[in-house]
Amino acid sequence: MFEKDSFERQFTDMIHDGFIFIDTMGIIQIYNSKAKEIFGIDYKPEYSHSSGKIEKGDVVIIADSCIGKDDGGLSPESLKYIGIRNSNIKTGDAIVAVGSYCDDRRLVPKYVYSSSDSLHDKLELEGTYHGIHISSSIDFENGIVAVTAGQDTYKIEFVKCIGHMVVLDAATKKMKFYQTKGYTARGEDINALLKGKEFRSKGNDTELFDVIGKNVFEIHNGNSTIKEFYEAAVGNDIRYTDEYKEINGRPTICSLHPVDKNGKRTGAVLIIKDISEIKKIISERDEALQNLFRMERKLSDEEATEKLLPDLAGDSREITNVKRLALKAAKSNSTVLILGESGTGKSMLAKAIHENSSYCNNPFIAVNCSSIPETLLESELFGYEGGAFTGAKTGGKIGLFEAAQNGTLFLDEIGEISMSLQSKLLQVLQDKSYYKVGSKDIKKIDARIIVATNRNLEEEVQKGRFREDLYYRINVFPIWMPPLRERREDIYSLVRNILPRVCERTGCGDKGISGEALRLLYSYDYPGNVRELENILERAVNMAEGKTIFSSHLAVKRNRQQNKAGAKGLRKLKEIINDAEKEAIEEAIAANNGDYKSAIMALDIGKTAFYEKVKKHNIII
């Protein structure tokens, strides 16, 4: 069994998922900070009030999205406490209402309700009651319930159902109670309070709600998941991993594990992932994309073309789409995820986004996560205090997050980092803050984050090697960098862009390239993508003694050409002519930098014939 204030309890507070441990009596021994966050137990309320209970004459305002669910089992009959007696109201209906508590002789209640069979985006009630302006609404589409009394508004977000209540004192008309996140765990649901149960005080100066030592059924109302949790703790062989469960009305993914010591059952552990967080992240991503699509519609094709990033060579449809997405990403603060095979130019794209963004006058810090040992990567990213570990510099060290302040941090090969570091990175992205290694002082970060990987992160998530919540957090604005074999028409532009730089770097003087050599480059598949093309050109520059690179200088496999030559004696004349025709068209297009009019003139054929042959030979243009 875990002991109170033990190392195990401190350790569980570092876990990103909710973690609850109960003993064989169902008593909570560990309830980590994430579990408290999920169920609203450590919620810091905006408004304060004292403890107490609802008294006769108090004004009670209710907004219940589904009578009987997440309201303590409220029944339509219980609405009599605020003067509502309507036999047409059924369990499952939604209602917004205001009434005077247990005082029929005073004001008549006001309410609006809708049947569970009816679909509504919103249910609203507004008016004056006891001389106070009151409004109450349930926004079903966005999952927000709001009650306004006078100048103050009390809101709660919900996932499926909610029972929200605000109580005003009968004499002062001031707020004496309002519902907040975590009301189920506190036992302060509508039904219980209407029946006379006392509520706790709220505010920064009030005593924290401590669940340690309480029975788990007292906090979670004994739904089926909690019953399974208890049965596993007392000795039954119940266990599962990553199953969908609802607890206190919140959709979660749960894992249940019995805990034994020396062959004897000592309790059980429930690990909880909050699905509502993932839904919120997806919503943020969708909203960001919608904003970017709106921006896209404002730019005509001509205006967008003028602004396309010049450092990304190529005019193909694929790379043009990448440029347009990059331009839009540069105008947004959202996290960008660059996907693509090794060597496609993900680092160049990240830098181009930075240079066209509002962060362009500040640092661009790039780190390849796969090139730094796991034991050092954390201190490199977050920095450390002096003496934080053996070998640490006396004065400590700033991390890359700090170095990138007000600029851009590019994390390449993010799919290679460990699960523990993924958790810490998720916290940085969510909270915009972090701790240096060995420090207790929180540091705020204001930097653009761009990440990249050559892995399929969806597969990594399914295999348990990448956190699902981190995947959704970084996948706000994904950009796919296509491999070079899918945009061959860009090869000439790339050669024209890369070759002068290679010549300057190697000190070999300016060199050109022959049409045959270009045709050979055009036909190659490039498993190493643009990086491989650059390496091929660098070797060719060193090999060529004159001013021209010929096909013999290229370290490119000739399998495709050799196979054709070896088979010509066994093939029909028509096949040989077709191959020669296709090669002539491809060479003409490449030699004329994709200018189809010039290619048609070089081939000395008509425009209609040209496009018919392009279609016939499945040539990508």
Coordinates of C-alpha atoms in Angstrom, one line a residue:
M1 CA 0.0 0.0 0.0
F2 CA 1.1 3.6 -0.7
E3 CA 1.9 5.6 2.4
K4 CA 0.7 9.1 2.8
D5 CA 3.2 11.8 1.9
S6 CA 5.4 9.1 0.4
F7 CA 7.6 9.4 -2.6
E8 CA 5.0 7.5 -4.7
R9 CA 2.5 10.3 -4.1
Q10 CA 4.9 13.0 -5.0
F11 CA 5.8 11.0 -8.1
T12 CA 2.2 10.6 -9.2
D13 CA 1.7 14.3 -9.3
M14 CA 4.3 14.4 -12.1
I15 CA 2.2 12.0 -14.2
H16 CA 0.2 13.8 -16.9
D17 CA -2.7 11.3 -16.6
G18 CA -5.1 11.2 -13.7
F19 CA -4.0 8.7 -11.1
I20 CA -6.2 7.4 -8.2
F21 CA -5.3 4.7 -5.7
I22 CA -7.8 3.2 -3.2
D23 CA -7.3 0.6 -0.6
T24 CA -9.3 -2.5 0.1
M25 CA -11.9 -0.4 2.0
G26 CA -12.4 1.9 -0.9
I27 CA -10.6 4.7 0.9
I28 CA -8.7 7.1 -1.3
Q29 CA -5.0 7.0 -0.6
I30 CA -3.6 8.8 -3.7
Y31 CA -5.5 11.3 -5.9
N32 CA -2.9 13.1 -8.0
S33 CA -3.1 16.7 -9.2
K34 CA -4.1 15.7 -12.7
A35 CA -7.1 13.7 -11.4
K36 CA -8.1 16.8 -9.3
E37 CA -7.9 18.9 -12.4
I38 CA -10.0 16.5 -14.5
F39 CA -12.8 16.4 -11.9
G40 CA -12.5 20.0 -10.8
I41 CA -11.4 19.3 -7.2
D42 CA -8.6 21.9 -7.2
Y43 CA -10.6 24.4 -9.3
K44 CA -9.8 28.1 -8.4
P45 CA -13.1 29.9 -8.6
E46 CA -13.5 33.5 -9.7
Y47 CA -16.1 34.4 -7.1
S48 CA -16.1 33.8 -3.3
H49 CA -18.9 32.9 -1.0
S50 CA -19.3 31.4 2.5
S51 CA -20.6 28.0 3.4
G52 CA -24.3 27.5 4.1
K53 CA -27.4 26.1 2.6
I54 CA -30.4 27.3 0.6
E55 CA -33.0 29.0 2.9
K56 CA -36.7 29.9 2.4
G57 CA -37.1 32.8 0.0
D58 CA -33.7 32.6 -1.6
V59 CA -33.8 33.1 -5.4
V60 CA -32.7 29.9 -7.2
I61 CA -31.6 30.0 -10.8
I62 CA -31.2 26.7 -12.6
A63 CA -29.9 25.7 -16.0
D64 CA -30.1 21.9 -16.4
S65 CA -29.3 20.4 -19.9
C66 CA -30.8 17.0 -19.0
I67 CA -33.0 16.5 -16.0
G68 CA -31.8 13.5 -14.0
K69 CA -28.2 13.5 -15.4
D70 CA -25.2 15.2 -13.7
D71 CA -27.6 17.0 -11.3
G72 CA -27.7 14.4 -8.5
G73 CA -30.7 12.6 -10.0
L74 CA -33.0 15.6 -10.0
S75 CA -36.6 14.7 -10.9
P76 CA -39.2 16.8 -12.5
E77 CA -41.1 16.6 -9.2
S78 CA -38.1 18.2 -7.3
L79 CA -38.7 21.4 -9.2
K80 CA -41.5 22.0 -6.8
Y81 CA -38.8 23.5 -4.4
I82 CA -38.8 26.6 -6.7
G83 CA -42.5 26.5 -7.4
I84 CA -42.6 24.6 -10.7
R85 CA -45.3 22.0 -11.0
N86 CA -45.8 21.0 -14.6
S87 CA -46.6 17.3 -15.4
N88 CA -45.4 17.8 -19.0
I89 CA -41.8 18.2 -17.9
K90 CA -40.1 14.8 -18.1
T91 CA -36.8 13.3 -17.1
G92 CA -34.3 14.0 -19.8
D93 CA -35.8 17.4 -20.7
A94 CA -33.7 20.5 -20.6
I95 CA -34.8 23.5 -18.5
V96 CA -33.8 27.0 -17.6
A97 CA -35.7 28.4 -14.6
V98 CA -35.8 30.9 -11.7
G99 CA -38.0 30.7 -8.7
S100 CA -38.2 31.5 -4.9
Y101 CA -37.1 28.6 -2.8
C102 CA -40.0 26.9 -0.8
D103 CA -42.2 30.1 -0.8
D104 CA -45.2 29.7 -3.0
R105 CA -46.8 32.9 -1.6
R106 CA -44.1 35.0 -3.2
L107 CA -43.3 35.4 -6.9
V108 CA -44.4 33.0 -9.6
P109 CA -41.4 31.0 -11.1
K110 CA -40.3 31.7 -14.7
Y111 CA -39.0 28.9 -16.8
V112 CA -38.5 27.5 -20.4
Y113 CA -38.0 23.9 -21.1
S114 CA -37.6 21.6 -24.1
S115 CA -38.3 18.0 -24.7
S116 CA -35.5 15.5 -25.0
D117 CA -37.0 14.6 -28.4
S118 CA -36.5 18.2 -29.7
L119 CA -33.2 19.5 -31.1
H120 CA -32.1 23.0 -30.0
D121 CA -28.9 24.9 -30.4
K122 CA -29.7 27.0 -27.4
L123 CA -32.3 27.3 -24.6
E124 CA -32.6 30.8 -23.0
L125 CA -34.5 32.6 -20.3
E126 CA -34.2 36.4 -19.6
G127 CA -36.1 38.8 -17.6
T128 CA -36.5 40.6 -14.2
Y129 CA -37.2 38.6 -11.0
H130 CA -37.3 40.2 -7.5
G131 CA -36.1 43.4 -9.2
I132 CA -32.9 41.7 -10.5
H133 CA -32.0 41.3 -14.1
I134 CA -31.6 37.5 -14.7
S135 CA -30.7 35.5 -17.7
S136 CA -30.0 31.8 -18.0
S137 CA -28.9 29.9 -21.1
I138 CA -27.7 26.5 -22.3
D139 CA -25.5 26.5 -25.4
F140 CA -25.7 22.9 -26.5
E141 CA -23.6 23.4 -29.6
N142 CA -20.6 24.9 -27.9
G143 CA -21.1 23.2 -24.5
I144 CA -21.5 26.3 -22.4
V145 CA -24.0 27.1 -19.7
A146 CA -24.3 30.6 -18.3
V147 CA -26.3 32.3 -15.6
T148 CA -26.3 36.1 -15.2
A149 CA -27.6 37.7 -12.0
G150 CA -27.3 41.5 -12.0
Q151 CA -23.8 42.4 -13.2
D152 CA -22.2 39.0 -12.6
T153 CA -22.1 36.0 -15.0
Y154 CA -21.4 32.4 -13.9
K155 CA -20.3 30.1 -16.6
I156 CA -19.4 26.4 -16.8
E157 CA -18.2 24.4 -19.8
F158 CA -19.7 20.9 -20.2
V159 CA -19.2 17.9 -22.4
K160 CA -22.5 16.0 -22.4
C161 CA -24.8 17.1 -19.5
I162 CA -24.8 19.6 -16.7
G163 CA -26.9 20.8 -13.9
H164 CA -25.9 24.5 -13.1
M165 CA -27.4 26.5 -10.2
V166 CA -26.9 30.0 -8.7
V167 CA -28.5 31.1 -5.5
L168 CA -29.2 34.7 -4.4
D169 CA -29.8 35.5 -0.7
A170 CA -33.5 36.3 0.0
A171 CA -32.7 39.5 2.0
T172 CA -29.6 41.0 0.3
K173 CA -30.2 39.6 -3.2
K174 CA -26.4 38.9 -3.3
M175 CA -25.0 35.7 -4.6
K176 CA -24.7 33.1 -1.8
F177 CA -23.8 30.0 -3.9
Y178 CA -22.9 29.2 -7.5
Q179 CA -22.1 25.9 -9.2
T180 CA -18.5 25.3 -10.4
K181 CA -16.6 22.6 -12.1
G182 CA -16.2 19.6 -9.7
Y183 CA -19.6 20.0 -8.0
T184 CA -20.3 16.3 -8.3
A185 CA -17.1 15.4 -6.4
R186 CA -18.0 18.0 -3.7
G187 CA -21.5 16.5 -3.4
E188 CA -23.0 19.9 -4.3
D189 CA -25.4 18.9 -7.1
I190 CA -28.7 20.6 -7.6
N191 CA -30.8 17.7 -6.2
A192 CA -28.8 17.5 -2.9
L193 CA -28.8 21.2 -2.3
L194 CA -32.5 21.7 -3.0
K195 CA -33.2 19.0 -0.4
G196 CA -31.3 20.9 2.2
K197 CA -27.7 19.7 2.0
E198 CA -25.1 22.3 3.1
F199 CA -22.6 23.6 0.6
R200 CA -18.9 24.5 1.1
S201 CA -17.3 27.9 0.9
K202 CA -15.4 29.0 -2.2
G203 CA -12.5 31.4 -2.7
N204 CA -8.7 31.7 -2.4
D205 CA -8.8 32.0 1.4
T206 CA -11.1 29.0 2.0
E207 CA -9.9 25.5 3.0
L208 CA -8.9 23.3 0.1
F209 CA -11.2 20.4 -0.6
D210 CA -9.1 17.3 0.4
V211 CA -10.3 13.9 -0.9
I212 CA -7.5 11.8 0.7
G213 CA -9.0 9.6 3.3
K214 CA -12.5 9.8 1.9
N215 CA -14.5 6.9 0.5
V216 CA -14.3 6.8 -3.3
F217 CA -18.1 6.5 -3.6
E218 CA -18.4 9.8 -1.6
I219 CA -16.5 11.6 -4.4
H220 CA -17.8 9.8 -7.5
N221 CA -21.3 8.7 -6.7
G222 CA -20.8 5.1 -7.4
N223 CA -21.3 4.8 -11.1
S224 CA -20.4 1.5 -12.9
T225 CA -16.8 2.4 -13.4
I226 CA -16.3 3.3 -9.7
K227 CA -18.0 0.1 -8.7
E228 CA -15.6 -1.9 -10.9
F229 CA -12.7 0.1 -9.3
Y230 CA -13.9 -0.8 -5.8
E231 CA -14.4 -4.5 -6.7
A232 CA -10.9 -4.7 -8.1
A233 CA -9.6 -3.2 -4.9
V234 CA -11.3 -5.7 -2.7
G235 CA -10.0 -8.7 -4.6
N236 CA -11.9 -9.3 -7.8
D237 CA -9.9 -9.9 -11.0
I238 CA -11.1 -6.9 -12.9
R239 CA -8.6 -5.1 -15.1
Y240 CA -8.6 -3.3 -18.5
T241 CA -6.5 -0.8 -20.5
D242 CA -7.7 2.3 -22.4
E243 CA -11.4 1.7 -22.3
Y244 CA -14.0 4.5 -22.7
K245 CA -15.8 5.3 -19.5
E246 CA -17.9 8.1 -18.1
I247 CA -17.1 9.4 -14.6
N248 CA -19.0 12.3 -13.0
G249 CA -20.4 13.0 -16.4
R250 CA -17.0 13.4 -18.0
P251 CA -16.0 11.1 -21.0
T252 CA -12.6 9.5 -20.2
I253 CA -10.3 6.8 -21.3
C254 CA -9.5 4.6 -18.3
S255 CA -7.1 1.8 -17.3
L256 CA -7.8 -0.3 -14.2
H257 CA -5.1 -2.3 -12.5
P258 CA -5.4 -4.3 -9.2
V259 CA -2.4 -3.8 -6.8
D260 CA -1.0 -6.8 -4.9
K261 CA 1.8 -7.0 -2.4
N262 CA 3.3 -10.3 -1.3
G263 CA 0.5 -12.1 -3.0
K264 CA -2.2 -10.1 -1.2
R265 CA -4.6 -7.5 -2.6
T266 CA -3.8 -4.1 -1.2
G267 CA -6.1 -2.0 -3.5
A268 CA -6.4 -0.8 -7.1
V269 CA -5.2 2.0 -9.4
L270 CA -7.4 3.9 -11.9
I271 CA -5.6 5.8 -14.6
I272 CA -7.7 8.4 -16.4
K273 CA -7.2 10.4 -19.6
D274 CA -9.6 13.3 -20.1
I275 CA -11.1 13.0 -23.6
S276 CA -12.6 16.5 -23.3
E277 CA -9.0 17.9 -23.4
I278 CA -8.4 16.2 -26.7
K279 CA -11.7 17.4 -28.0
K280 CA -10.8 21.0 -27.0
I281 CA -7.4 20.6 -28.8
I282 CA -9.2 19.4 -31.9
S283 CA -11.6 22.3 -31.7
E284 CA -8.7 24.7 -31.4
R285 CA -7.0 23.1 -34.4
D286 CA -10.2 23.3 -36.4
E287 CA -10.8 26.9 -35.5
A288 CA -7.2 27.8 -36.5
L289 CA -7.7 26.0 -39.9
Q290 CA -11.0 27.8 -40.5
N291 CA -9.3 31.1 -39.9
L292 CA -6.6 30.2 -42.3
F293 CA -9.0 29.1 -44.9
R294 CA -10.8 32.5 -44.6
M295 CA -7.4 34.2 -45.1
E296 CA -6.8 32.0 -48.1
R297 CA -10.1 33.1 -49.7
K298 CA -9.1 36.8 -49.3
L299 CA -6.0 36.3 -51.5
S300 CA -6.4 35.9 -55.2
D301 CA -4.2 33.4 -56.9
E302 CA -2.1 36.2 -58.5
E303 CA -1.5 37.9 -55.1
A304 CA -0.6 34.6 -53.4
T305 CA 1.8 33.7 -56.2
E306 CA 3.7 37.0 -55.8
K307 CA 4.2 36.3 -52.1
L308 CA 5.2 32.6 -52.4
L309 CA 8.4 31.8 -50.5
P310 CA 11.4 32.2 -52.9
D311 CA 13.7 29.9 -51.0
L312 CA 11.6 26.8 -51.8
A313 CA 12.5 26.1 -55.4
G314 CA 9.9 24.6 -57.7
D315 CA 6.7 25.5 -59.5
S316 CA 4.9 22.2 -59.4
R317 CA 1.4 22.0 -58.1
E318 CA 2.6 20.1 -55.1
I319 CA 5.3 22.5 -54.0
T320 CA 3.1 25.5 -54.8
N321 CA 0.4 24.2 -52.4
V322 CA 3.2 23.8 -49.8
K323 CA 4.2 27.4 -50.3
R324 CA 0.7 28.7 -49.9
L325 CA 0.1 26.7 -46.7
A326 CA 3.5 27.9 -45.4
L327 CA 2.5 31.5 -46.2
K328 CA -0.7 31.1 -44.2
A329 CA 1.1 29.4 -41.3
A330 CA 3.5 32.3 -41.2
K331 CA 0.6 34.7 -40.5
S332 CA -0.7 32.5 -37.7
N333 CA 0.6 31.8 -34.2
S334 CA -0.5 28.1 -34.3
T335 CA 1.9 25.2 -33.9
V336 CA 3.0 23.9 -37.2
L337 CA 3.7 20.2 -37.9
I338 CA 5.8 19.5 -41.0
L339 CA 5.6 16.0 -42.2
G340 CA 7.6 14.3 -44.9
E341 CA 10.4 11.8 -45.7
S342 CA 14.0 12.5 -44.8
G343 CA 15.7 15.0 -47.1
T344 CA 12.5 16.7 -48.4
G345 CA 13.5 20.1 -47.0
K346 CA 11.5 20.3 -43.8
S347 CA 14.1 22.4 -42.0
M348 CA 14.2 24.9 -44.9
L349 CA 10.4 25.1 -44.8
A350 CA 10.4 25.8 -41.1
K351 CA 13.0 28.6 -41.5
A352 CA 10.9 30.1 -44.4
I353 CA 7.8 30.2 -42.2
H354 CA 9.8 31.9 -39.5
E355 CA 11.3 34.5 -41.9
N356 CA 7.8 35.4 -43.2
S357 CA 6.2 35.6 -39.7
S358 CA 6.0 38.4 -37.1
Y359 CA 8.8 36.6 -35.2
C360 CA 11.3 37.1 -38.1
N361 CA 13.4 39.7 -36.3
N362 CA 14.1 37.4 -33.4
P363 CA 16.0 34.1 -33.1
F364 CA 15.3 30.9 -35.2
I365 CA 16.6 28.1 -33.0
A366 CA 16.6 24.6 -34.6
V367 CA 17.4 21.3 -32.9
N368 CA 17.4 17.8 -34.2
C369 CA 15.9 15.8 -31.4
S370 CA 17.3 12.5 -32.8
S371 CA 20.9 13.8 -32.7
I372 CA 21.0 14.6 -29.0
P373 CA 21.2 11.7 -26.5
E374 CA 18.0 11.3 -24.5
T375 CA 19.8 12.0 -21.2
L376 CA 20.9 15.4 -22.4
L377 CA 17.9 16.5 -24.5
E378 CA 15.9 17.7 -21.5
S379 CA 18.6 19.9 -20.2
E380 CA 19.3 21.2 -23.7
L381 CA 15.6 22.2 -24.2
F382 CA 14.8 23.5 -20.7
G383 CA 18.3 24.5 -19.4
Y384 CA 19.5 23.8 -15.9
E385 CA 20.5 25.5 -12.7
G386 CA 24.0 25.4 -11.4
G387 CA 24.6 22.1 -9.5
A388 CA 21.5 20.6 -10.8
F389 CA 23.4 17.3 -11.6
T390 CA 26.9 16.0 -11.6
G391 CA 28.9 17.8 -14.3
A392 CA 26.5 20.8 -14.5
K393 CA 28.1 24.2 -15.0
T394 CA 28.4 26.3 -11.9
G395 CA 26.4 29.1 -13.4
G396 CA 23.8 26.8 -15.0
K397 CA 22.8 27.0 -18.6
I398 CA 20.0 28.5 -20.6
G399 CA 17.9 26.1 -22.6
L400 CA 16.7 26.3 -26.2
F401 CA 13.2 27.4 -25.1
E402 CA 14.8 30.4 -23.4
A403 CA 17.1 31.1 -26.3
A404 CA 14.2 31.1 -28.7
Q405 CA 12.2 33.7 -26.6
N406 CA 10.1 35.9 -28.9
G407 CA 11.4 33.9 -31.9
T408 CA 10.8 30.4 -33.3
L409 CA 11.9 27.1 -31.9
F410 CA 12.1 24.3 -34.5
L411 CA 12.0 20.8 -33.1
D412 CA 13.0 18.4 -35.9
E413 CA 12.4 14.6 -35.6
I414 CA 10.0 15.1 -32.7
G415 CA 8.9 11.5 -33.2
E416 CA 12.2 10.4 -31.7
I417 CA 11.8 11.8 -28.2
S418 CA 10.9 9.7 -25.1
M419 CA 7.5 9.4 -23.6
S420 CA 8.6 11.2 -20.4
L421 CA 9.9 14.1 -22.4
Q422 CA 6.8 14.1 -24.5
S423 CA 4.8 14.8 -21.3
K424 CA 6.9 17.7 -20.4
L425 CA 6.7 19.1 -23.9
L426 CA 2.9 18.8 -23.8
Q427 CA 2.9 20.9 -20.6
V428 CA 5.0 23.6 -22.3
L429 CA 2.7 23.8 -25.3
Q430 CA -0.4 23.9 -23.1
D431 CA 0.7 26.2 -20.3
K432 CA 3.4 28.2 -22.2
S433 CA 5.7 27.7 -19.2
Y434 CA 8.3 25.3 -17.9
Y435 CA 10.9 24.7 -15.2
K436 CA 14.6 24.5 -15.7
V437 CA 16.2 21.3 -14.5
G438 CA 16.9 21.6 -10.8
S439 CA 14.8 24.8 -10.5
K440 CA 11.5 25.5 -8.7
D441 CA 11.0 28.8 -10.5
I442 CA 8.5 28.8 -13.4
K443 CA 9.6 30.4 -16.6
K444 CA 7.2 31.7 -19.2
I445 CA 7.8 31.2 -22.9
D446 CA 6.6 33.4 -25.8
A447 CA 8.0 31.6 -28.9
R448 CA 6.5 30.1 -32.0
I449 CA 6.9 26.3 -32.0
I450 CA 7.4 24.4 -35.3
V451 CA 7.9 20.6 -35.2
A452 CA 8.8 18.1 -37.9
T453 CA 9.0 14.3 -38.3
N454 CA 9.5 11.7 -40.9
R455 CA 7.4 9.2 -38.9
N456 CA 3.7 8.4 -39.3
L457 CA 2.6 9.8 -35.9
E458 CA -0.8 8.3 -36.1
E459 CA 0.8 4.8 -36.3
E460 CA 3.1 5.8 -33.4
V461 CA 0.1 6.8 -31.3
Q462 CA -1.6 3.5 -32.0
K463 CA 1.5 1.6 -31.1
G464 CA 1.8 3.5 -27.8
R465 CA 5.1 5.2 -28.8
F466 CA 3.7 8.7 -29.0
R467 CA 1.2 10.5 -26.8
E468 CA -2.2 11.0 -28.3
D469 CA -2.8 14.3 -26.6
L470 CA 0.6 15.6 -27.7
Y471 CA -0.2 14.5 -31.3
Y472 CA -3.4 16.6 -31.3
R473 CA -1.6 19.5 -29.7
I474 CA 1.1 19.7 -32.4
N475 CA -1.2 18.7 -35.3
V476 CA -2.9 22.1 -35.3
F477 CA -1.5 23.1 -38.7
P478 CA 0.0 20.2 -40.6
I479 CA 2.0 20.6 -43.8
W480 CA 3.1 17.6 -45.9
M481 CA 6.4 18.0 -47.8
P482 CA 6.0 15.8 -50.9
P483 CA 9.0 13.5 -51.9
L484 CA 11.0 14.6 -54.9
R485 CA 9.7 11.6 -57.0
E486 CA 6.2 13.1 -56.8
R487 CA 7.3 16.5 -58.1
R488 CA 9.8 15.6 -60.8
E489 CA 9.0 18.8 -62.8
D490 CA 10.8 20.8 -60.0
I491 CA 14.1 19.0 -60.7
Y492 CA 15.3 21.6 -63.2
S493 CA 14.4 24.5 -60.8
L494 CA 16.1 22.7 -57.9
V495 CA 19.3 22.1 -60.0
R496 CA 19.3 25.8 -61.1
N497 CA 18.9 26.8 -57.4
I498 CA 21.4 24.3 -55.9
L499 CA 24.1 24.1 -58.5
P500 CA 25.5 27.6 -58.0
R501 CA 25.6 27.2 -54.3
V502 CA 27.4 23.9 -54.6
C503 CA 30.0 25.4 -57.0
E504 CA 30.6 28.3 -54.6
R505 CA 30.9 26.0 -51.6
T506 CA 33.4 23.6 -53.3
G507 CA 35.4 26.4 -55.0
C508 CA 35.2 24.7 -58.3
G509 CA 34.0 27.7 -60.3
D510 CA 30.7 28.1 -62.2
K511 CA 29.5 25.0 -64.0
G512 CA 26.5 24.1 -66.2
I513 CA 24.8 20.8 -66.9
S514 CA 24.1 19.0 -70.2
G515 CA 20.6 18.1 -71.4
E516 CA 21.4 14.4 -71.2
A517 CA 22.6 14.7 -67.6
L518 CA 19.4 16.7 -66.8
R519 CA 17.3 14.0 -68.4
L520 CA 19.1 11.4 -66.3
L521 CA 18.4 13.4 -63.1
Y522 CA 14.8 13.7 -64.2
S523 CA 14.3 10.0 -64.5
Y524 CA 15.8 9.1 -61.1
D525 CA 13.5 8.3 -58.0
Y526 CA 15.6 10.0 -55.2
P527 CA 15.0 7.9 -52.1
G528 CA 17.0 10.6 -50.3
N529 CA 15.0 13.4 -51.9
V530 CA 16.4 16.9 -52.3
R531 CA 19.3 16.2 -49.9
E532 CA 20.3 13.3 -52.2
L533 CA 20.0 15.5 -55.3
E534 CA 22.4 18.1 -53.7
N535 CA 24.9 15.3 -52.8
I536 CA 24.7 14.0 -56.4
L537 CA 25.4 17.5 -57.8
E538 CA 28.3 18.1 -55.3
R539 CA 30.0 14.9 -56.4
A540 CA 29.4 15.8 -60.1
V541 CA 30.9 19.3 -59.6
N542 CA 34.0 17.7 -58.2
M543 CA 34.2 15.0 -60.9
A544 CA 33.7 17.3 -63.9
E545 CA 37.0 18.8 -65.0
G546 CA 35.5 21.2 -67.5
K547 CA 32.6 23.7 -67.2
T548 CA 29.8 21.2 -68.0
I549 CA 28.4 18.3 -66.0
F550 CA 27.7 15.3 -68.2
S551 CA 25.7 12.2 -67.4
S552 CA 28.9 10.3 -66.8
H553 CA 29.6 12.6 -63.9
L554 CA 26.4 11.7 -62.1
A555 CA 26.3 8.9 -59.5
V556 CA 22.8 7.9 -60.5
K557 CA 21.6 4.4 -61.1
R558 CA 20.9 3.7 -64.8
N559 CA 18.7 0.6 -64.2
R560 CA 15.7 2.2 -66.0
Q561 CA 17.7 3.1 -69.1
Q562 CA 19.9 0.0 -69.2
N563 CA 16.8 -2.3 -69.0
K564 CA 15.3 -0.5 -71.9
A565 CA 18.4 -0.8 -74.0
G566 CA 18.9 -4.5 -73.2
A567 CA 15.3 -5.3 -74.2
K568 CA 15.1 -3.4 -77.4
G569 CA 16.1 -6.3 -79.6
L570 CA 13.2 -8.3 -78.2
R571 CA 10.5 -5.7 -78.4
K572 CA 8.2 -4.5 -81.1
L573 CA 9.1 -1.5 -83.1
K574 CA 6.0 0.3 -81.8
E575 CA 7.1 0.0 -78.2
I576 CA 10.6 1.3 -79.1
I577 CA 9.1 4.3 -80.8
N578 CA 6.7 5.0 -77.9
D579 CA 9.6 4.9 -75.4
A580 CA 11.7 7.2 -77.6
E581 CA 8.8 9.6 -78.0
K582 CA 8.1 9.8 -74.2
E583 CA 11.8 10.4 -73.5
A584 CA 12.0 13.2 -76.1
I585 CA 9.0 14.9 -74.5
E586 CA 10.3 14.6 -71.0
E587 CA 13.7 15.9 -72.0
A588 CA 12.2 18.8 -73.9
I589 CA 10.1 19.8 -70.8
A590 CA 13.1 19.5 -68.5
A591 CA 15.5 21.4 -70.8
N592 CA 13.0 24.3 -71.1
N593 CA 12.4 24.6 -67.3
G594 CA 8.9 23.4 -67.6
D595 CA 7.9 26.0 -70.2
Y596 CA 5.5 24.0 -72.3
K597 CA 5.4 26.5 -75.2
S598 CA 9.2 26.3 -75.6
A599 CA 9.1 22.5 -75.3
I600 CA 6.5 22.4 -78.1
M601 CA 8.7 24.6 -80.3
A602 CA 11.7 22.5 -79.6
L603 CA 9.8 19.3 -80.5
D604 CA 8.4 21.0 -83.6
I605 CA 4.9 19.6 -83.1
G606 CA 1.5 21.2 -82.7
K607 CA 0.0 22.2 -79.3
T608 CA -2.9 19.7 -79.7
A609 CA -0.5 16.8 -80.6
F610 CA 1.8 17.7 -77.7
Y611 CA -1.0 17.5 -75.1
E612 CA -2.4 14.3 -76.7
K613 CA 1.1 12.7 -76.3
V614 CA 1.5 13.9 -72.8
K615 CA -1.8 12.3 -71.9
K616 CA -0.9 9.1 -73.8
H617 CA 2.4 8.6 -72.0
N618 CA 1.1 9.7 -68.5
I619 CA 3.7 12.5 -68.3
I620 CA 3.3 14.6 -65.2
I621 CA 3.2 18.3 -66.1

